[in-house]
mmCIF file of C-alpha atoms in Angstrom:
data_model
loop_
_atom_site.group_PDB
_atom_site.id
_atom_site.type_symbol
_atom_site.label_atom_id
_atom_site.label_comp_id
_atom_site.label_asym_id
_atom_site.label_seq_id
_atom_site.Cartn_x
_atom_site.Cartn_y
_atom_site.Cartn_z
ATOM 1 C CA MET V 28 -40.489 9.524 -26.515
ATOM 2 C CA ARG V 29 -41.981 12.951 -25.923
ATOM 3 C CA ILE V 30 -45.078 12.118 -28.018
ATOM 4 C CA ILE V 31 -45.488 8.665 -26.471
ATOM 5 C CA PHE V 32 -45.378 9.954 -22.914
ATOM 6 C CA SER V 33 -47.815 12.749 -23.635
ATOM 7 C CA GLN V 34 -50.284 10.265 -25.192
ATOM 8 C CA ARG V 35 -50.035 7.987 -22.162
ATOM 9 C CA GLY V 36 -50.575 10.836 -19.722
ATOM 10 C CA VAL V 37 -46.955 11.023 -18.570
ATOM 11 C CA PRO V 38 -45.393 14.489 -18.621
ATOM 12 C CA ARG V 39 -41.994 15.145 -20.138
ATOM 13 C CA LEU V 40 -39.393 14.415 -17.527
ATOM 14 C CA PRO V 41 -35.666 15.161 -17.795
ATOM 15 C CA ARG V 42 -34.929 11.808 -16.155
ATOM 16 C CA PHE V 43 -36.282 9.940 -19.206
ATOM 17 C CA ARG V 44 -34.144 12.022 -21.516
ATOM 18 C CA SER V 45 -31.131 11.254 -19.369
ATOM 19 C CA TYR V 46 -32.079 7.568 -19.192
ATOM 20 C CA LEU V 47 -32.376 7.114 -22.958
ATOM 21 C CA SER V 48 -29.707 9.505 -24.238
ATOM 22 C CA ASN V 49 -25.975 9.102 -24.821
ATOM 23 C CA ARG V 50 -25.977 5.315 -24.975
ATOM 24 C CA ARG V 51 -23.543 3.318 -27.082
ATOM 25 C CA GLN V 52 -23.141 -0.304 -28.064
ATOM 26 C CA CYS V 53 -20.559 -2.687 -29.483
ATOM 27 C CA VAL V 54 -20.214 -6.336 -30.457
ATOM 28 C CA LYS V 55 -17.652 -8.661 -28.887
ATOM 29 C CA VAL V 56 -16.653 -11.974 -30.483
ATOM 30 C CA GLY V 57 -13.964 -13.765 -28.532
ATOM 31 C CA ASP V 58 -11.278 -11.179 -27.836
ATOM 32 C CA THR V 59 -12.292 -8.914 -30.725
ATOM 33 C CA VAL V 60 -14.419 -5.865 -29.956
ATOM 34 C CA SER V 61 -16.088 -3.757 -32.628
ATOM 35 C CA PRO V 62 -16.040 0.062 -32.561
ATOM 36 C CA PHE V 63 -18.704 1.689 -30.389
ATOM 37 C CA LEU V 64 -21.747 3.132 -32.171
ATOM 38 C CA ASP V 65 -24.358 5.551 -30.840
ATOM 39 C CA ILE V 66 -27.850 4.152 -30.162
ATOM 40 C CA SER V 67 -30.454 6.457 -31.686
ATOM 41 C CA CYS V 68 -33.546 4.393 -30.823
ATOM 42 C CA GLY V 69 -34.674 1.567 -28.556
ATOM 43 C CA VAL V 70 -34.301 0.900 -24.845
ATOM 44 C CA PRO V 71 -31.537 -0.866 -22.890
ATOM 45 C CA GLN V 72 -32.025 -4.616 -23.056
ATOM 46 C CA GLY V 73 -32.505 -6.255 -19.669
ATOM 47 C CA SER V 74 -33.401 -2.985 -17.969
ATOM 48 C CA ILE V 75 -36.281 -2.660 -15.508
ATOM 49 C CA LEU V 76 -38.042 0.041 -17.524
ATOM 50 C CA GLY V 77 -37.384 -1.672 -20.865
ATOM 51 C CA PRO V 78 -40.608 -3.762 -21.058
ATOM 52 C CA THR V 79 -42.811 -0.858 -19.963
ATOM 53 C CA LEU V 80 -41.255 1.541 -22.453
ATOM 54 C CA PHE V 81 -41.559 -1.041 -25.245
ATOM 55 C CA LEU V 82 -45.267 -1.499 -24.498
ATOM 56 C CA CYS V 83 -45.736 2.272 -24.652
ATOM 57 C CA TYR V 84 -43.862 2.324 -27.947
ATOM 58 C CA ILE V 85 -46.075 -0.248 -29.698
ATOM 59 C CA ASN V 86 -49.312 0.697 -27.951
ATOM 60 C CA ASP V 87 -50.765 2.472 -31.001
ATOM 61 C CA MET V 88 -50.089 -0.355 -33.474
ATOM 62 C CA SER V 89 -53.824 -1.122 -33.484
ATOM 63 C CA VAL V 90 -54.518 2.307 -35.007
ATOM 64 C CA ALA V 91 -52.919 1.170 -38.269
ATOM 65 C CA LEU V 92 -55.005 -2.028 -38.492
ATOM 66 C CA GLN V 93 -58.653 -2.859 -39.136
ATOM 67 C CA CYS V 94 -58.510 -6.389 -37.684
ATOM 68 C CA ARG V 95 -58.343 -7.494 -34.075
ATOM 69 C CA LEU V 96 -54.880 -7.308 -32.561
ATOM 70 C CA ALA V 97 -53.701 -9.276 -29.532
ATOM 71 C CA LEU V 98 -50.513 -7.912 -27.992
ATOM 72 C CA TYR V 99 -48.405 -9.550 -25.322
ATOM 73 C CA ALA V 100 -44.901 -8.128 -24.889
ATOM 74 C CA ASP V 101 -43.222 -8.562 -28.286
ATOM 75 C CA ASP V 102 -45.688 -11.267 -29.470
ATOM 76 C CA SER V 103 -48.410 -9.888 -31.725
ATOM 77 C CA ALA V 104 -51.357 -11.817 -33.159
ATOM 78 C CA LEU V 105 -53.689 -10.597 -35.923
ATOM 79 C CA LEU V 106 -57.169 -12.145 -35.811
ATOM 80 C CA ALA V 107 -59.944 -12.178 -38.401
ATOM 81 C CA SER V 108 -63.044 -14.285 -39.026
ATOM 82 C CA GLY V 109 -65.375 -15.000 -41.911
ATOM 83 C CA PRO V 110 -67.183 -17.756 -43.833
ATOM 84 C CA ASP V 111 -64.806 -17.624 -46.829
ATOM 85 C CA SER V 112 -61.228 -18.726 -46.100
ATOM 86 C CA LYS V 113 -59.848 -17.002 -49.218
ATOM 87 C CA ALA V 114 -61.426 -13.686 -48.255
ATOM 88 C CA VAL V 115 -60.012 -14.032 -44.735
ATOM 89 C CA ALA V 116 -56.540 -14.844 -46.131
ATOM 90 C CA ASP V 117 -56.639 -11.825 -48.456
ATOM 91 C CA PHE V 118 -57.772 -9.578 -45.615
ATOM 92 C CA LEU V 119 -54.999 -10.816 -43.330
ATOM 93 C CA SER V 120 -52.440 -10.334 -46.105
ATOM 94 C CA GLU V 121 -53.544 -6.724 -46.440
ATOM 95 C CA GLN V 122 -53.453 -6.165 -42.681
ATOM 96 C CA LEU V 123 -50.061 -7.820 -42.362
ATOM 97 C CA SER V 124 -48.646 -5.496 -44.997
ATOM 98 C CA LYS V 125 -50.025 -2.516 -43.077
ATOM 99 C CA CYS V 126 -48.511 -3.890 -39.893
ATOM 100 C CA SER V 127 -45.146 -4.274 -41.596
ATOM 101 C CA ALA V 128 -45.342 -0.676 -42.871
ATOM 102 C CA TRP V 129 -46.172 0.584 -39.377
ATOM 103 C CA LEU V 130 -43.202 -1.278 -37.937
ATOM 104 C CA ILE V 131 -40.856 0.183 -40.544
ATOM 105 C CA ASP V 132 -42.137 3.692 -39.863
ATOM 106 C CA ASN V 133 -41.410 3.122 -36.169
ATOM 107 C CA ARG V 134 -37.907 1.722 -36.792
ATOM 108 C CA LEU V 135 -38.941 -1.861 -36.143
ATOM 109 C CA SER V 136 -39.085 -4.839 -38.481
ATOM 110 C CA LEU V 137 -41.283 -7.856 -39.130
ATOM 111 C CA HIS V 138 -39.568 -11.234 -39.328
ATOM 112 C CA VAL V 139 -41.674 -13.025 -41.964
ATOM 113 C CA GLY V 140 -39.692 -16.214 -41.424
ATOM 114 C CA LYS V 141 -40.956 -16.414 -37.839
ATOM 115 C CA THR V 142 -44.515 -15.437 -38.759
ATOM 116 C CA GLU V 143 -47.086 -18.229 -38.978
ATOM 117 C CA CYS V 144 -50.764 -18.438 -39.874
ATOM 118 C CA ILE V 145 -53.434 -20.936 -38.872
ATOM 119 C CA LEU V 146 -57.057 -21.415 -39.901
ATOM 120 C CA PHE V 147 -59.511 -22.615 -37.251
ATOM 121 C CA GLY V 148 -62.634 -24.578 -37.983
ATOM 122 C CA SER V 149 -64.238 -28.009 -37.916
ATOM 123 C CA HIS V 150 -62.586 -30.924 -39.684
ATOM 124 C CA ARG V 151 -65.325 -30.984 -42.309
ATOM 125 C CA LYS V 152 -65.098 -27.294 -43.152
ATOM 126 C CA LEU V 153 -61.290 -27.237 -43.296
ATOM 127 C CA LYS V 154 -60.907 -30.316 -45.472
ATOM 128 C CA GLY V 155 -59.214 -29.378 -48.743
ATOM 129 C CA ARG V 156 -59.234 -25.631 -48.089
ATOM 130 C CA GLU V 157 -56.238 -23.520 -48.994
ATOM 131 C CA PHE V 158 -55.172 -20.639 -46.802
ATOM 132 C CA LEU V 159 -52.501 -18.486 -48.441
ATOM 133 C CA VAL V 160 -51.375 -15.428 -46.504
ATOM 134 C CA THR V 161 -48.605 -13.250 -47.937
ATOM 135 C CA CYS V 162 -46.563 -10.277 -46.841
ATOM 136 C CA GLY V 163 -44.567 -8.241 -49.336
ATOM 137 C CA GLY V 164 -44.754 -11.054 -51.873
ATOM 138 C CA ALA V 165 -43.461 -13.643 -49.387
ATOM 139 C CA LEU V 166 -45.718 -16.533 -48.416
ATOM 140 C CA VAL V 167 -46.401 -16.845 -44.695
ATOM 141 C CA LYS V 168 -45.939 -20.385 -43.397
ATOM 142 C CA ARG V 169 -49.225 -22.136 -42.611
ATOM 143 C CA VAL V 170 -49.250 -24.372 -39.546
ATOM 144 C CA PHE V 171 -51.888 -26.676 -38.101
ATOM 145 C CA SER V 172 -50.948 -26.067 -34.480
ATOM 146 C CA VAL V 173 -49.427 -23.046 -32.788
ATOM 147 C CA LYS V 174 -48.226 -22.361 -29.266
ATOM 148 C CA PHE V 175 -49.575 -19.057 -27.978
ATOM 149 C CA LEU V 176 -48.955 -17.915 -24.406
ATOM 150 C CA GLY V 177 -48.168 -21.435 -23.283
ATOM 151 C CA VAL V 178 -51.208 -23.153 -24.842
ATOM 152 C CA TYR V 179 -51.085 -25.247 -28.011
ATOM 153 C CA LEU V 180 -53.931 -24.253 -30.335
ATOM 154 C CA ASP V 181 -54.695 -26.765 -33.089
ATOM 155 C CA GLN V 182 -56.840 -25.978 -36.107
ATOM 156 C CA ASN V 183 -59.822 -28.015 -34.846
ATOM 157 C CA LEU V 184 -59.529 -26.647 -31.285
ATOM 158 C CA ASN V 185 -59.693 -30.091 -29.685
ATOM 159 C CA PHE V 186 -56.498 -29.311 -27.696
ATOM 160 C CA ARG V 187 -55.215 -32.868 -28.078
ATOM 161 C CA GLU V 188 -51.639 -31.731 -28.696
ATOM 162 C CA HIS V 189 -51.762 -29.476 -25.644
ATOM 163 C CA SER V 190 -53.004 -32.265 -23.386
ATOM 164 C CA VAL V 191 -50.387 -34.716 -24.700
ATOM 165 C CA THR V 192 -47.619 -32.160 -24.147
ATOM 166 C CA ILE V 193 -48.546 -31.216 -20.584
ATOM 167 C CA LEU V 194 -49.140 -34.870 -19.641
ATOM 168 C CA LYS V 195 -45.711 -35.808 -20.927
ATOM 169 C CA LYS V 196 -44.035 -33.009 -18.973
ATOM 170 C CA ALA V 197 -46.038 -33.735 -15.815
ATOM 171 C CA THR V 198 -45.265 -37.463 -15.968
ATOM 172 C CA SER V 199 -41.521 -36.853 -16.299
ATOM 173 C CA LYS V 200 -41.619 -34.505 -13.292
ATOM 174 C CA LEU V 201 -43.536 -37.068 -11.242
ATOM 175 C CA TYR V 202 -40.965 -39.768 -12.075
ATOM 176 C CA PHE V 203 -38.231 -37.396 -10.952
ATOM 177 C CA LEU V 204 -40.013 -36.826 -7.645
ATOM 178 C CA TYR V 205 -40.355 -40.584 -7.170
ATOM 179 C CA ARG V 206 -36.582 -40.885 -7.323
ATOM 180 C CA CYS V 207 -36.293 -38.324 -4.525
ATOM 181 C CA GLY V 208 -39.350 -39.511 -2.613
ATOM 182 C CA ALA V 209 -37.470 -41.418 0.083
ATOM 183 C CA SER V 210 -36.020 -38.190 1.477
ATOM 184 C CA LEU V 211 -39.335 -36.286 1.466
ATOM 185 C CA ASP V 212 -42.156 -36.266 3.972
ATOM 186 C CA THR V 213 -45.839 -36.121 3.067
ATOM 187 C CA SER V 214 -46.080 -32.333 3.376
ATOM 188 C CA SER V 215 -43.060 -31.784 1.126
ATOM 189 C CA ARG V 216 -44.380 -34.222 -1.472
ATOM 190 C CA ARG V 217 -47.720 -32.414 -1.602
ATOM 191 C CA LEU V 218 -46.024 -29.026 -1.869
ATOM 192 C CA LEU V 219 -43.743 -30.155 -4.707
ATOM 193 C CA CYS V 220 -46.591 -31.778 -6.627
ATOM 194 C CA SER V 221 -48.673 -28.626 -6.352
ATOM 195 C CA ALA V 222 -45.828 -26.336 -7.378
ATOM 196 C CA LEU V 223 -44.214 -28.413 -10.139
ATOM 197 C CA ILE V 224 -47.073 -30.466 -11.602
ATOM 198 C CA SER V 225 -50.535 -29.150 -10.703
ATOM 199 C CA SER V 226 -49.637 -25.582 -11.674
ATOM 200 C CA GLY V 227 -48.807 -26.700 -15.217
ATOM 201 C CA LEU V 228 -51.873 -28.919 -15.548
ATOM 202 C CA GLU V 229 -54.258 -26.215 -14.365
ATOM 203 C CA TYR V 230 -52.866 -23.362 -16.465
ATOM 204 C CA CYS V 231 -55.816 -22.060 -18.563
ATOM 205 C CA CYS V 232 -57.622 -25.364 -17.959
ATOM 206 C CA SER V 233 -61.049 -23.697 -17.979
ATOM 207 C CA ALA V 234 -60.409 -22.752 -21.618
ATOM 208 C CA TRP V 235 -58.933 -25.957 -23.080
ATOM 209 C CA TYR V 236 -60.318 -28.751 -20.878
ATOM 210 C CA PRO V 237 -63.971 -28.661 -22.123
ATOM 211 C CA GLY V 238 -62.794 -29.249 -25.706
ATOM 212 C CA LEU V 239 -60.787 -32.378 -24.893
ATOM 213 C CA LEU V 240 -61.788 -35.851 -26.003
ATOM 214 C CA GLU V 241 -62.743 -38.299 -23.264
ATOM 215 C CA GLU V 242 -59.477 -40.166 -23.766
ATOM 216 C CA SER V 243 -57.453 -37.065 -22.952
ATOM 217 C CA LYS V 244 -59.631 -36.241 -19.933
ATOM 218 C CA LYS V 245 -59.098 -39.763 -18.650
ATOM 219 C CA GLY V 246 -55.321 -39.322 -18.921
ATOM 220 C CA LEU V 247 -55.449 -36.238 -16.698
ATOM 221 C CA ALA V 248 -57.545 -38.080 -14.092
ATOM 222 C CA ILE V 249 -55.085 -41.010 -14.086
ATOM 223 C CA LEU V 250 -52.143 -38.663 -13.565
ATOM 224 C CA GLN V 251 -53.884 -36.957 -10.642
ATOM 225 C CA ARG V 252 -54.419 -40.345 -8.967
ATOM 226 C CA LYS V 253 -50.731 -41.175 -9.476
ATOM 227 C CA MET V 254 -49.849 -37.940 -7.680
ATOM 228 C CA VAL V 255 -52.100 -38.904 -4.765
ATOM 229 C CA ARG V 256 -50.399 -42.312 -4.520
ATOM 230 C CA PHE V 257 -46.980 -40.644 -4.513
ATOM 231 C CA ILE V 258 -47.912 -38.147 -1.804
ATOM 232 C CA ASN V 259 -49.501 -40.759 0.475
ATOM 233 C CA GLY V 260 -46.831 -43.387 -0.157
ATOM 234 C CA MET V 261 -49.375 -45.821 -1.624
ATOM 235 C CA GLY V 262 -48.707 -48.768 -3.874
ATOM 236 C CA PRO V 263 -48.985 -48.439 -7.677
ATOM 237 C CA ARG V 264 -52.277 -50.382 -7.782
ATOM 238 C CA GLU V 265 -53.980 -49.118 -4.628
ATOM 239 C CA HIS V 266 -57.394 -47.596 -5.179
ATOM 240 C CA VAL V 267 -57.642 -43.794 -5.255
ATOM 241 C CA GLY V 268 -61.106 -42.246 -5.269
ATOM 242 C CA ASP V 269 -62.562 -38.805 -4.747
ATOM 243 C CA SER V 270 -62.261 -39.120 -0.962
ATOM 244 C CA GLU V 271 -58.473 -39.694 -1.173
ATOM 245 C CA ILE V 272 -58.109 -36.711 -3.521
ATOM 246 C CA CYS V 273 -60.203 -34.434 -1.297
ATOM 247 C CA SER V 274 -58.243 -35.505 1.796
ATOM 248 C CA LEU V 275 -55.289 -33.574 0.347
ATOM 249 C CA GLY V 276 -57.400 -30.438 -0.051
ATOM 250 C CA TRP V 277 -57.659 -31.020 -3.798
ATOM 251 C CA LEU V 278 -60.638 -31.437 -6.095
ATOM 252 C CA PRO V 279 -60.946 -34.097 -8.808
ATOM 253 C CA PHE V 280 -59.762 -32.549 -12.060
ATOM 254 C CA PRO V 281 -63.217 -32.019 -13.674
ATOM 255 C CA ARG V 282 -64.491 -30.334 -10.507
ATOM 256 C CA ARG V 283 -61.289 -28.291 -10.338
ATOM 257 C CA VAL V 284 -62.045 -26.955 -13.811
ATOM 258 C CA ASP V 285 -65.594 -26.100 -12.711
ATOM 259 C CA TYR V 286 -64.105 -24.229 -9.742
ATOM 260 C CA PHE V 287 -61.996 -22.048 -12.045
ATOM 261 C CA LYS V 288 -65.018 -21.371 -14.268
ATOM 262 C CA MET V 289 -67.075 -20.259 -11.280
ATOM 263 C CA MET V 290 -64.225 -18.009 -10.168
ATOM 264 C CA HIS V 291 -64.181 -16.376 -13.612
ATOM 265 C CA VAL V 292 -67.945 -15.803 -13.539
ATOM 266 C CA PHE V 293 -67.753 -14.426 -9.991
ATOM 267 C CA LYS V 294 -65.082 -11.916 -11.029
ATOM 268 C CA VAL V 295 -67.143 -10.880 -14.054
ATOM 269 C CA LYS V 296 -70.240 -10.378 -11.909
ATOM 270 C CA LYS V 297 -68.290 -8.319 -9.390
ATOM 271 C CA ALA V 298 -66.608 -6.329 -12.198
ATOM 272 C CA ILE V 299 -63.112 -7.246 -11.035
ATOM 273 C CA ALA V 300 -62.196 -9.277 -14.128
ATOM 274 C CA PRO V 301 -60.245 -7.713 -17.045
ATOM 275 C CA SER V 302 -62.385 -5.729 -19.467
ATOM 276 C CA TYR V 303 -61.643 -8.018 -22.426
ATOM 277 C CA ILE V 304 -63.285 -10.881 -20.484
ATOM 278 C CA CYS V 305 -66.239 -8.886 -19.161
ATOM 279 C CA GLN V 306 -67.237 -7.634 -22.612
ATOM 280 C CA GLY V 307 -68.369 -11.138 -23.629
ATOM 281 C CA PHE V 308 -70.913 -11.305 -20.809
ATOM 282 C CA LYS V 309 -74.242 -9.526 -20.527
ATOM 283 C CA PHE V 310 -77.029 -9.799 -17.987
ATOM 284 C CA VAL V 311 -80.338 -11.152 -19.251
ATOM 285 C CA SER V 312 -81.960 -7.889 -18.172
ATOM 286 C CA GLU V 313 -79.684 -6.037 -20.607
ATOM 287 C CA THR V 314 -80.744 -8.099 -23.629
ATOM 288 C CA HIS V 315 -84.536 -7.822 -23.272
ATOM 289 C CA SER V 316 -87.161 -6.228 -21.042
ATOM 290 C CA TYR V 317 -89.126 -9.351 -20.132
ATOM 291 C CA GLY V 318 -89.627 -9.722 -16.390
ATOM 292 C CA LEU V 319 -88.191 -13.201 -15.896
ATOM 293 C CA ARG V 320 -87.216 -14.678 -12.555
ATOM 294 C CA GLN V 321 -83.602 -13.954 -11.600
ATOM 295 C CA SER V 322 -83.129 -11.976 -14.815
ATOM 296 C CA SER V 323 -81.343 -9.270 -12.852
ATOM 297 C CA TRP V 324 -78.277 -11.441 -12.262
ATOM 298 C CA ASN V 325 -78.381 -14.321 -14.770
ATOM 299 C CA PHE V 326 -75.976 -14.011 -17.680
ATOM 300 C CA SER V 327 -76.715 -14.050 -21.374
ATOM 301 C CA VAL V 328 -73.353 -15.041 -22.807
ATOM 302 C CA GLY V 329 -72.392 -14.141 -26.359
ATOM 303 C CA MET V 330 -69.524 -16.253 -27.693
ATOM 304 C CA HIS V 331 -67.234 -14.935 -30.403
ATOM 305 C CA PHE V 332 -64.857 -17.242 -32.243
ATOM 306 C CA SER V 333 -62.090 -16.136 -34.570
ATOM 307 C CA HIS V 334 -61.752 -18.430 -37.562
ATOM 308 C CA SER V 335 -58.208 -17.410 -38.407
ATOM 309 C CA PHE V 336 -55.146 -16.471 -36.497
ATOM 310 C CA LEU V 337 -51.894 -14.971 -37.674
ATOM 311 C CA TYR V 338 -48.998 -15.154 -35.241
#
């Protein structure tokens, strides 16, 4: 811990030594308790400082890798791109072995059985392509859809599985609210719909909604109209248009997505967005010296897609 704290700009403090030292653990099964053993590494599970100390501990994992690394708590994703799927698979296999070695050196371990790999691309380019990623001689399971930070990513990035999943969950919650609707007033119905249903539908919608097929987009619009009928106590076949949706202080779902996009761009322009989002945006004036109208604030956006993902 001394090295970690010094690298993160935190001086050595006796309180950390006291916090992490002289801890013991045992295992209890029924009425049987194992002998206590000293804990020589790690942090107390469930503690307030545990997540922060763990993030400090794995913060330099990227130093051991040459590919992009996405870290969120104890979920790590290795990303690589390229025109040749075999070359990408071989590169990820090499990087995964380095990651496993780094974990072992730091008294951690990689669970290959829980590790999955996915190859992104169009249906035409992925047809018939193999994607074999290994780690220590063991083959990593290839999947065609993966859930990462609450969003289902399928290999064609059409987000159909994600839309089906959130629609199913939202519909079941709406049916539950209908059963309790008689004891709720209009304000309570609106509050519950916003908290329990809209929050799930709108999570990361600016990223996955544009890639949906029209059928999936229509399903989201239908569900929003059902919510309006529930809140206003309307019949199942009464007409709901944009005016009824806006009367609740809501926006129709496509316009709601546009609102989130504009919020993202506003935060990028004002430099209050996270750095990993801002780095994909550049002003037109930064890309060339031509004196175009409004070139001082218009964006020239460079998109970067990763063709493979190991999770």
